[in-house]
Amino acid sequence: MKKFIIGTIVTVFVLIVAISVQQGLLFAKPLPYDDEQKGLDSQITIHLSHVVAENTPKGQAANKFAELVEEKTNGKVKVHVYSNSSLFNDENEFQALQKGDVEMIIPTFSKMTAYVPNWQVLDLPYLFNTDEEVQEVLTGSIGEQLVKELEPFHIKGLGFWYNGFKHLTSVDQPIHTFEDLQGLRIRTMPSKILEKQFEAMKATPIPLSFSEVFTDLEKNAIDAQENTASNIYSKGFYKVQKHMTITQHGILGYAVLMNETFWNSLPVKIQHQLISAMKETTEWQFEQAILMNEKDMEKLKQQADFTVYTMSPSERQRFKEQLAPVYDFYKTHIQNDHVLSKIEKIVTP
Ligand code: LMR
């Protein structure tokens, strides 16, 4: 009996040792060290969420920023970019940023106007005439002043990026005159000024998430929308609409935002490297955005069953005059505004 017990103990012991050696639990060698593991224990990850396609001014800028951050920090900071609303969409990305569920988002400034009413100035119709005017405003002292408005929300604003001028697209009827807009249901980004703009055109504004625009156009839940050539092309809106009118009536741009607690947790050296990557990306992206919109506009003009009409200068002037109430609305709601008069000094009337 005694022999049997000792035999069993020895067998079990031998079995345990054999299995442990096979599984690498005993005498395990350390894993070979390679580049992938370099600095893994001190790696910093930034999840960056946005709502557009990758081949757009914002999508490309996000990727460029990721590339520059990796380069400038020697791989210590990795930016993971999530495009096409694959992580968060228009409706939940700002809350996600505030809660720290994501470190970075890049919403249009229009979508931020519910929080930062003074940013409504950027949505005023026919305020800007050229891309250069927009760049001067968004990257100069006015842009800096606007970014400071984020402070009460404990959000770190890194600056503004640009997409381009917005135009109108419509499903059934072309828009040549002011009157053509009457009664149309037009998708808009959530912004009081944009809603007022379409109300002044006697149309019905329908605020909607970007991710829903294609399907709502397809099922005729909306008749028209405003956007840049790059967004219209990359999201295939031309497949579910027949007409585009080059109006250049407003601009589309972005606020690059980071969770403040996360920002404050970063070593100062890393903060400087991120600011430097942001500065370089911003300069690069203004140029790219203009080129990309030009290219995508050409592609739109080549689409079968899709007409691209340029609004006449006289009709453009009529639009401007008819939209004066939007400026009145802005001035009565934003009473302490000094930004509009500063912008008006930069743009040619
Ligand atoms: C839109 O909602 O139309 C655009 O803001 C999408 C974007 O982020 O460019």
Short mmCIF file of C-alpha atoms and ligand atoms in Angstrom, two decimals:
data_model
loop_
_atom_site.label_atom_id
_atom_site.label_comp_id
_atom_site.label_asym_id
_atom_site.label_seq_id
_atom_site.Cartn_x
_atom_site.Cartn_y
_atom_site.Cartn_z
CA MET A 1 0.00 0.00 0.00
CA LYS A 2 2.85 2.32 1.09
CA LYS A 3 4.67 1.55 -2.22
CA PHE A 4 1.50 2.25 -4.16
CA ILE A 5 1.06 5.72 -2.49
CA ILE A 6 4.74 6.66 -3.07
CA GLY A 7 4.48 5.44 -6.70
CA THR A 8 1.36 7.57 -7.29
CA ILE A 9 3.01 10.70 -5.76
CA VAL A 10 6.14 10.22 -7.90
CA THR A 11 4.03 9.70 -11.08
CA VAL A 12 1.91 12.83 -10.42
CA PHE A 13 5.09 14.87 -9.70
CA VAL A 14 6.78 13.66 -12.92
CA LEU A 15 3.60 14.48 -14.89
CA ILE A 16 3.38 18.03 -13.43
CA VAL A 17 7.05 18.72 -14.26
CA ALA A 18 6.64 17.34 -17.81
CA ILE A 19 3.51 19.48 -18.51
CA SER A 20 5.15 22.60 -17.01
CA VAL A 21 8.26 22.19 -19.17
CA GLN A 22 6.08 21.63 -22.27
CA GLN A 23 3.99 24.76 -21.56
CA GLY A 24 7.13 26.77 -20.89
CA LEU A 25 6.18 27.41 -17.26
CA LEU A 26 9.45 25.98 -15.96
CA PHE A 27 12.81 27.10 -17.30
CA ALA A 28 10.98 29.62 -19.55
CA LYS A 29 13.38 31.84 -21.43
CA PRO A 30 12.52 35.53 -21.60
CA LEU A 31 10.77 36.41 -24.91
CA PRO A 32 13.17 37.63 -27.58
CA TYR A 33 13.27 41.43 -27.50
CA ASP A 34 12.18 43.15 -30.68
CA ASP A 35 11.21 46.62 -31.87
CA GLU A 36 7.52 45.93 -31.32
CA GLN A 37 8.12 45.69 -27.58
CA LYS A 38 10.35 48.72 -27.33
CA GLY A 39 9.04 51.00 -24.61
CA LEU A 40 5.80 49.03 -24.43
CA ASP A 41 5.52 49.52 -20.68
CA SER A 42 5.64 53.28 -21.08
CA GLN A 43 3.68 53.51 -24.36
CA ILE A 44 1.05 56.24 -24.51
CA THR A 45 -1.99 55.62 -26.70
CA ILE A 46 -4.31 58.26 -28.09
CA HIS A 47 -7.61 57.04 -29.53
CA LEU A 48 -8.77 59.57 -32.10
CA SER A 49 -12.35 59.30 -33.37
CA HIS A 50 -13.89 61.12 -36.34
CA VAL A 51 -16.94 60.76 -38.57
CA VAL A 52 -15.73 61.12 -42.15
CA ALA A 53 -13.98 58.86 -44.66
CA GLU A 54 -10.18 58.52 -44.63
CA ASN A 55 -9.73 60.10 -48.06
CA THR A 56 -11.04 63.49 -46.94
CA PRO A 57 -9.25 66.60 -45.62
CA LYS A 58 -10.01 65.62 -42.00
CA GLY A 59 -9.30 61.91 -42.52
CA GLN A 60 -5.94 62.64 -44.11
CA ALA A 61 -5.00 65.23 -41.52
CA ALA A 62 -5.80 62.77 -38.71
CA ASN A 63 -3.51 60.16 -40.31
CA LYS A 64 -0.76 62.73 -40.89
CA PHE A 65 -1.00 63.85 -37.25
CA ALA A 66 -0.67 60.21 -36.12
CA GLU A 67 2.40 59.78 -38.31
CA LEU A 68 4.08 62.96 -37.06
CA VAL A 69 3.32 62.19 -33.41
CA GLU A 70 4.93 58.77 -33.73
CA GLU A 71 7.96 60.30 -35.44
CA LYS A 72 8.41 63.21 -33.03
CA THR A 73 7.98 61.09 -29.91
CA ASN A 74 10.19 58.27 -31.20
CA GLY A 75 7.28 55.88 -31.08
CA LYS A 76 6.43 56.62 -27.45
CA VAL A 77 3.00 57.99 -28.37
CA LYS A 78 0.76 56.06 -30.75
CA VAL A 79 -2.36 57.63 -32.23
CA HIS A 80 -5.03 55.13 -33.28
CA VAL A 81 -7.40 56.77 -35.76
CA TYR A 82 -11.02 55.57 -36.02
CA SER A 83 -12.76 57.01 -39.12
CA ASN A 84 -16.33 56.88 -40.48
CA SER A 85 -18.04 57.11 -37.04
CA SER A 86 -16.68 53.61 -36.31
CA LEU A 87 -15.98 54.44 -32.65
CA PHE A 88 -18.28 57.39 -31.84
CA ASN A 89 -20.65 59.45 -34.00
CA ASP A 90 -21.80 63.09 -34.09
CA GLU A 91 -24.28 62.50 -31.31
CA ASN A 92 -22.05 60.92 -28.70
CA GLU A 93 -18.44 61.90 -29.47
CA PHE A 94 -18.31 65.07 -27.36
CA GLN A 95 -19.73 63.30 -24.27
CA ALA A 96 -17.27 60.46 -24.87
CA LEU A 97 -14.43 62.98 -24.93
CA GLN A 98 -15.60 64.67 -21.73
CA LYS A 99 -15.87 61.31 -19.96
CA GLY A 100 -12.42 60.26 -21.19
CA ASP A 101 -13.78 57.32 -23.21
CA VAL A 102 -11.78 58.70 -26.13
CA GLU A 103 -8.74 61.01 -25.99
CA MET A 104 -9.28 63.01 -29.19
CA ILE A 105 -12.12 64.05 -31.52
CA ILE A 106 -12.33 66.52 -34.42
CA PRO A 107 -15.92 67.78 -34.72
CA THR A 108 -16.97 70.56 -37.08
CA PHE A 109 -17.12 73.84 -35.21
CA SER A 110 -20.81 74.00 -36.25
CA LYS A 111 -21.51 70.93 -34.12
CA MET A 112 -19.82 72.59 -31.13
CA THR A 113 -21.95 75.76 -31.19
CA ALA A 114 -24.43 74.35 -28.66
CA TYR A 115 -21.54 74.43 -26.14
CA VAL A 116 -19.59 77.40 -27.47
CA PRO A 117 -22.16 79.88 -28.85
CA ASN A 118 -19.50 82.37 -29.96
CA TRP A 119 -18.31 79.87 -32.56
CA GLN A 120 -21.58 80.55 -34.43
CA VAL A 121 -19.75 83.40 -36.12
CA LEU A 122 -17.95 80.87 -38.33
CA ASP A 123 -21.28 79.57 -39.67
CA LEU A 124 -22.49 82.97 -40.91
CA PRO A 125 -23.34 82.72 -44.62
CA TYR A 126 -21.18 84.53 -47.18
CA LEU A 127 -18.78 85.78 -44.52
CA PHE A 128 -15.64 84.48 -46.26
CA ASN A 129 -14.64 84.85 -49.90
CA THR A 130 -11.41 82.86 -50.16
CA ASP A 131 -9.60 79.94 -48.52
CA GLU A 132 -6.78 82.31 -47.55
CA GLU A 133 -9.17 84.49 -45.52
CA VAL A 134 -10.39 81.39 -43.68
CA GLN A 135 -6.82 80.29 -42.95
CA GLU A 136 -5.88 83.69 -41.57
CA VAL A 137 -8.87 83.65 -39.22
CA LEU A 138 -8.65 80.03 -38.05
CA THR A 139 -4.88 79.90 -37.53
CA GLY A 140 -4.30 83.44 -36.30
CA SER A 141 -5.18 85.39 -33.15
CA ILE A 142 -8.94 85.07 -33.79
CA GLY A 143 -8.63 81.28 -33.87
CA GLU A 144 -6.65 81.42 -30.61
CA GLN A 145 -9.33 83.56 -29.00
CA LEU A 146 -12.05 81.13 -30.11
CA VAL A 147 -10.14 78.10 -28.82
CA LYS A 148 -9.93 79.71 -25.34
CA GLU A 149 -13.73 79.49 -25.15
CA LEU A 150 -13.32 75.77 -24.49
CA GLU A 151 -11.73 76.34 -21.08
CA PRO A 152 -14.95 76.08 -19.00
CA PHE A 153 -15.56 72.64 -20.51
CA HIS A 154 -12.18 71.30 -19.38
CA ILE A 155 -11.35 70.41 -22.94
CA LYS A 156 -7.92 71.07 -24.42
CA GLY A 157 -8.34 72.77 -27.80
CA LEU A 158 -5.34 72.12 -30.04
CA GLY A 159 -6.52 74.37 -32.88
CA PHE A 160 -8.63 74.41 -36.03
CA TRP A 161 -8.45 72.45 -39.28
CA TYR A 162 -10.23 73.21 -42.52
CA ASN A 163 -12.25 71.33 -45.09
CA GLY A 164 -13.51 73.95 -47.57
CA PHE A 165 -16.49 75.90 -48.84
CA LYS A 166 -19.94 74.33 -48.71
CA HIS A 167 -22.28 73.95 -51.69
CA LEU A 168 -25.84 72.65 -52.09
CA THR A 169 -26.93 69.30 -53.48
CA SER A 170 -30.53 68.27 -54.14
CA VAL A 171 -32.40 65.11 -54.99
CA ASP A 172 -35.04 66.11 -57.54
CA GLN A 173 -34.94 69.75 -58.57
CA PRO A 174 -31.86 71.86 -59.31
CA ILE A 175 -31.29 74.95 -57.17
CA HIS A 176 -30.64 77.96 -59.38
CA THR A 177 -32.47 80.70 -57.52
CA PHE A 178 -33.36 81.58 -53.96
CA GLU A 179 -36.96 80.55 -54.65
CA ASP A 180 -35.91 77.02 -55.63
CA LEU A 181 -35.17 76.29 -51.98
CA GLN A 182 -38.64 77.09 -50.72
CA GLY A 183 -40.32 74.16 -49.02
CA LEU A 184 -37.34 71.81 -49.32
CA ARG A 185 -36.36 69.64 -46.35
CA ILE A 186 -32.67 70.31 -45.97
CA ARG A 187 -30.30 68.35 -43.78
CA THR A 188 -28.14 70.56 -41.64
CA MET A 189 -25.53 70.13 -38.94
CA PRO A 190 -26.88 71.05 -35.49
CA SER A 191 -26.18 74.80 -35.41
CA LYS A 192 -28.68 77.61 -34.75
CA ILE A 193 -27.12 79.81 -37.42
CA LEU A 194 -27.38 77.06 -40.05
CA GLU A 195 -31.00 76.47 -39.08
CA LYS A 196 -31.74 80.22 -39.35
CA GLN A 197 -29.98 80.28 -42.71
CA PHE A 198 -32.37 77.69 -44.17
CA GLU A 199 -35.40 79.21 -42.46
CA ALA A 200 -34.52 82.51 -44.16
CA MET A 201 -34.56 80.56 -47.44
CA LYS A 202 -38.08 79.35 -46.49
CA ALA A 203 -36.81 75.76 -46.39
CA THR A 204 -37.15 73.32 -43.47
CA PRO A 205 -33.85 72.59 -41.72
CA ILE A 206 -33.48 69.03 -40.45
CA PRO A 207 -30.50 68.57 -38.09
CA LEU A 208 -29.06 65.11 -38.64
CA SER A 209 -25.91 63.14 -37.90
CA PHE A 210 -23.48 62.90 -40.79
CA SER A 211 -23.65 59.10 -40.67
CA GLU A 212 -27.39 59.24 -41.47
CA VAL A 213 -27.31 61.63 -44.44
CA PHE A 214 -26.79 59.06 -47.21
CA THR A 215 -29.67 56.81 -46.16
CA ASP A 216 -32.04 59.73 -45.56
CA LEU A 217 -31.31 61.08 -49.03
CA GLU A 218 -31.75 57.62 -50.49
CA LYS A 219 -35.16 57.11 -48.91
CA ASN A 220 -36.26 60.67 -49.70
CA ALA A 221 -36.59 61.67 -46.05
CA ILE A 222 -34.69 64.84 -47.01
CA ASP A 223 -34.55 66.77 -50.29
CA ALA A 224 -31.19 68.50 -50.10
CA GLN A 225 -28.07 69.10 -48.03
CA GLU A 226 -25.06 71.40 -47.87
CA ASN A 227 -21.48 70.15 -47.85
CA THR A 228 -18.02 70.38 -49.36
CA ALA A 229 -17.06 68.63 -52.61
CA SER A 230 -14.80 66.22 -50.69
CA ASN A 231 -17.56 65.11 -48.31
CA ILE A 232 -20.10 64.83 -51.15
CA TYR A 233 -17.71 62.73 -53.23
CA SER A 234 -16.20 60.53 -50.51
CA LYS A 235 -19.61 59.64 -49.03
CA GLY A 236 -21.13 59.04 -52.45
CA PHE A 237 -23.96 61.56 -51.95
CA TYR A 238 -23.94 62.09 -55.72
CA LYS A 239 -25.30 58.56 -56.11
CA VAL A 240 -28.53 59.46 -54.33
CA GLN A 241 -28.98 63.01 -55.67
CA LYS A 242 -29.12 64.47 -59.15
CA HIS A 243 -28.03 68.07 -58.72
CA MET A 244 -25.29 70.17 -57.21
CA THR A 245 -25.08 73.97 -57.15
CA ILE A 246 -21.72 75.59 -56.51
CA THR A 247 -22.76 78.28 -54.04
CA GLN A 248 -19.72 78.67 -51.80
CA HIS A 249 -22.14 80.09 -49.22
CA GLY A 250 -20.42 78.92 -46.05
CA ILE A 251 -17.37 77.13 -44.71
CA LEU A 252 -16.74 73.78 -43.07
CA GLY A 253 -13.94 73.48 -40.56
CA TYR A 254 -12.96 71.52 -37.46
CA ALA A 255 -11.92 71.94 -33.87
CA VAL A 256 -9.16 69.52 -32.83
CA LEU A 257 -10.03 68.56 -29.25
CA MET A 258 -8.35 66.53 -26.54
CA ASN A 259 -9.56 65.35 -23.13
CA GLU A 260 -8.03 67.81 -20.66
CA THR A 261 -7.28 65.31 -17.88
CA PHE A 262 -5.41 63.18 -20.38
CA TRP A 263 -3.53 66.22 -21.68
CA ASN A 264 -2.54 67.23 -18.14
CA SER A 265 -1.30 63.72 -17.44
CA LEU A 266 1.25 63.94 -20.26
CA PRO A 267 4.88 64.85 -19.55
CA VAL A 268 5.66 68.43 -20.66
CA LYS A 269 8.10 67.17 -23.27
CA ILE A 270 5.39 65.05 -24.89
CA GLN A 271 2.96 68.00 -24.79
CA HIS A 272 5.49 70.08 -26.74
CA GLN A 273 5.97 67.28 -29.25
CA LEU A 274 2.20 67.01 -29.76
CA ILE A 275 1.90 70.78 -30.25
CA SER A 276 4.69 70.66 -32.79
CA ALA A 277 2.98 67.77 -34.66
CA MET A 278 -0.28 69.70 -34.58
CA LYS A 279 1.35 72.85 -36.00
CA GLU A 280 2.99 70.94 -38.83
CA THR A 281 -0.19 69.01 -39.64
CA THR A 282 -2.25 72.22 -39.67
CA GLU A 283 0.01 73.94 -42.21
CA TRP A 284 0.05 70.81 -44.38
CA GLN A 285 -3.68 70.19 -44.12
CA PHE A 286 -4.88 73.64 -45.26
CA GLU A 287 -3.07 73.11 -48.57
CA GLN A 288 -4.23 69.49 -48.91
CA ALA A 289 -7.86 70.38 -48.15
CA ILE A 290 -7.95 72.92 -50.99
CA LEU A 291 -6.34 70.49 -53.45
CA MET A 292 -8.59 67.63 -52.42
CA ASN A 293 -11.77 69.69 -52.83
CA GLU A 294 -10.63 70.80 -56.28
CA LYS A 295 -9.95 67.20 -57.32
CA ASP A 296 -13.21 65.86 -55.90
CA MET A 297 -15.17 68.68 -57.56
CA GLU A 298 -13.73 67.57 -60.92
CA LYS A 299 -14.72 63.97 -60.19
CA LEU A 300 -18.24 65.11 -59.30
CA LYS A 301 -18.51 66.96 -62.61
CA GLN A 302 -17.72 63.71 -64.42
CA GLN A 303 -20.50 61.67 -62.81
CA ALA A 304 -23.30 60.47 -65.07
CA ASP A 305 -26.81 61.58 -64.03
CA PHE A 306 -25.40 64.32 -61.82
CA THR A 307 -25.40 67.96 -62.89
CA VAL A 308 -23.10 70.58 -61.42
CA TYR A 309 -24.31 74.16 -61.86
CA THR A 310 -22.42 77.29 -60.79
CA MET A 311 -24.63 79.96 -59.28
CA SER A 312 -24.57 83.23 -61.22
CA PRO A 313 -22.95 86.26 -59.53
CA SER A 314 -26.23 88.18 -59.57
CA GLU A 315 -28.12 85.32 -57.88
CA ARG A 316 -25.29 85.01 -55.37
CA GLN A 317 -25.78 88.70 -54.54
CA ARG A 318 -29.53 88.12 -54.11
CA PHE A 319 -28.81 85.23 -51.72
CA LYS A 320 -26.52 87.45 -49.67
CA GLU A 321 -29.17 90.14 -49.35
CA GLN A 322 -31.93 87.70 -48.48
CA LEU A 323 -29.79 86.14 -45.76
CA ALA A 324 -29.29 89.42 -43.87
CA PRO A 325 -31.76 88.28 -41.12
CA VAL A 326 -29.26 85.58 -40.14
CA TYR A 327 -26.74 88.31 -39.25
CA ASP A 328 -29.44 90.16 -37.26
CA PHE A 329 -30.16 86.96 -35.35
CA TYR A 330 -26.47 86.48 -34.64
CA LYS A 331 -25.99 90.06 -33.42
CA THR A 332 -28.96 89.93 -31.04
CA HIS A 333 -27.90 86.57 -29.59
CA ILE A 334 -24.18 87.12 -29.30
CA GLN A 335 -24.15 90.51 -27.68
CA ASN A 336 -20.59 90.71 -26.47
CA ASP A 337 -19.17 89.73 -29.77
CA HIS A 338 -15.99 91.32 -30.99
CA VAL A 339 -15.06 88.45 -33.25
CA LEU A 340 -17.34 89.33 -36.17
CA SER A 341 -15.96 92.86 -36.45
CA LYS A 342 -12.40 91.45 -36.30
CA ILE A 343 -13.19 88.98 -39.10
CA GLU A 344 -14.84 91.71 -41.14
CA LYS A 345 -11.54 93.61 -41.07
CA ILE A 346 -9.78 90.60 -42.67
CA VAL A 347 -12.29 89.63 -45.36
CA THR A 348 -12.99 91.73 -48.42
CA PRO A 349 -16.63 92.91 -48.35
C1 LMR B 1 -21.23 67.04 -41.83
O1 LMR B 1 -21.79 66.61 -40.81
O2 LMR B 1 -21.80 67.31 -42.86
C2 LMR B 1 -19.75 67.25 -41.76
O3 LMR B 1 -19.55 67.96 -40.62
C3 LMR B 1 -18.97 66.02 -41.61
C4 LMR B 1 -17.53 66.37 -41.30
O4 LMR B 1 -17.11 66.13 -40.17
O5 LMR B 1 -16.86 66.88 -42.21
#
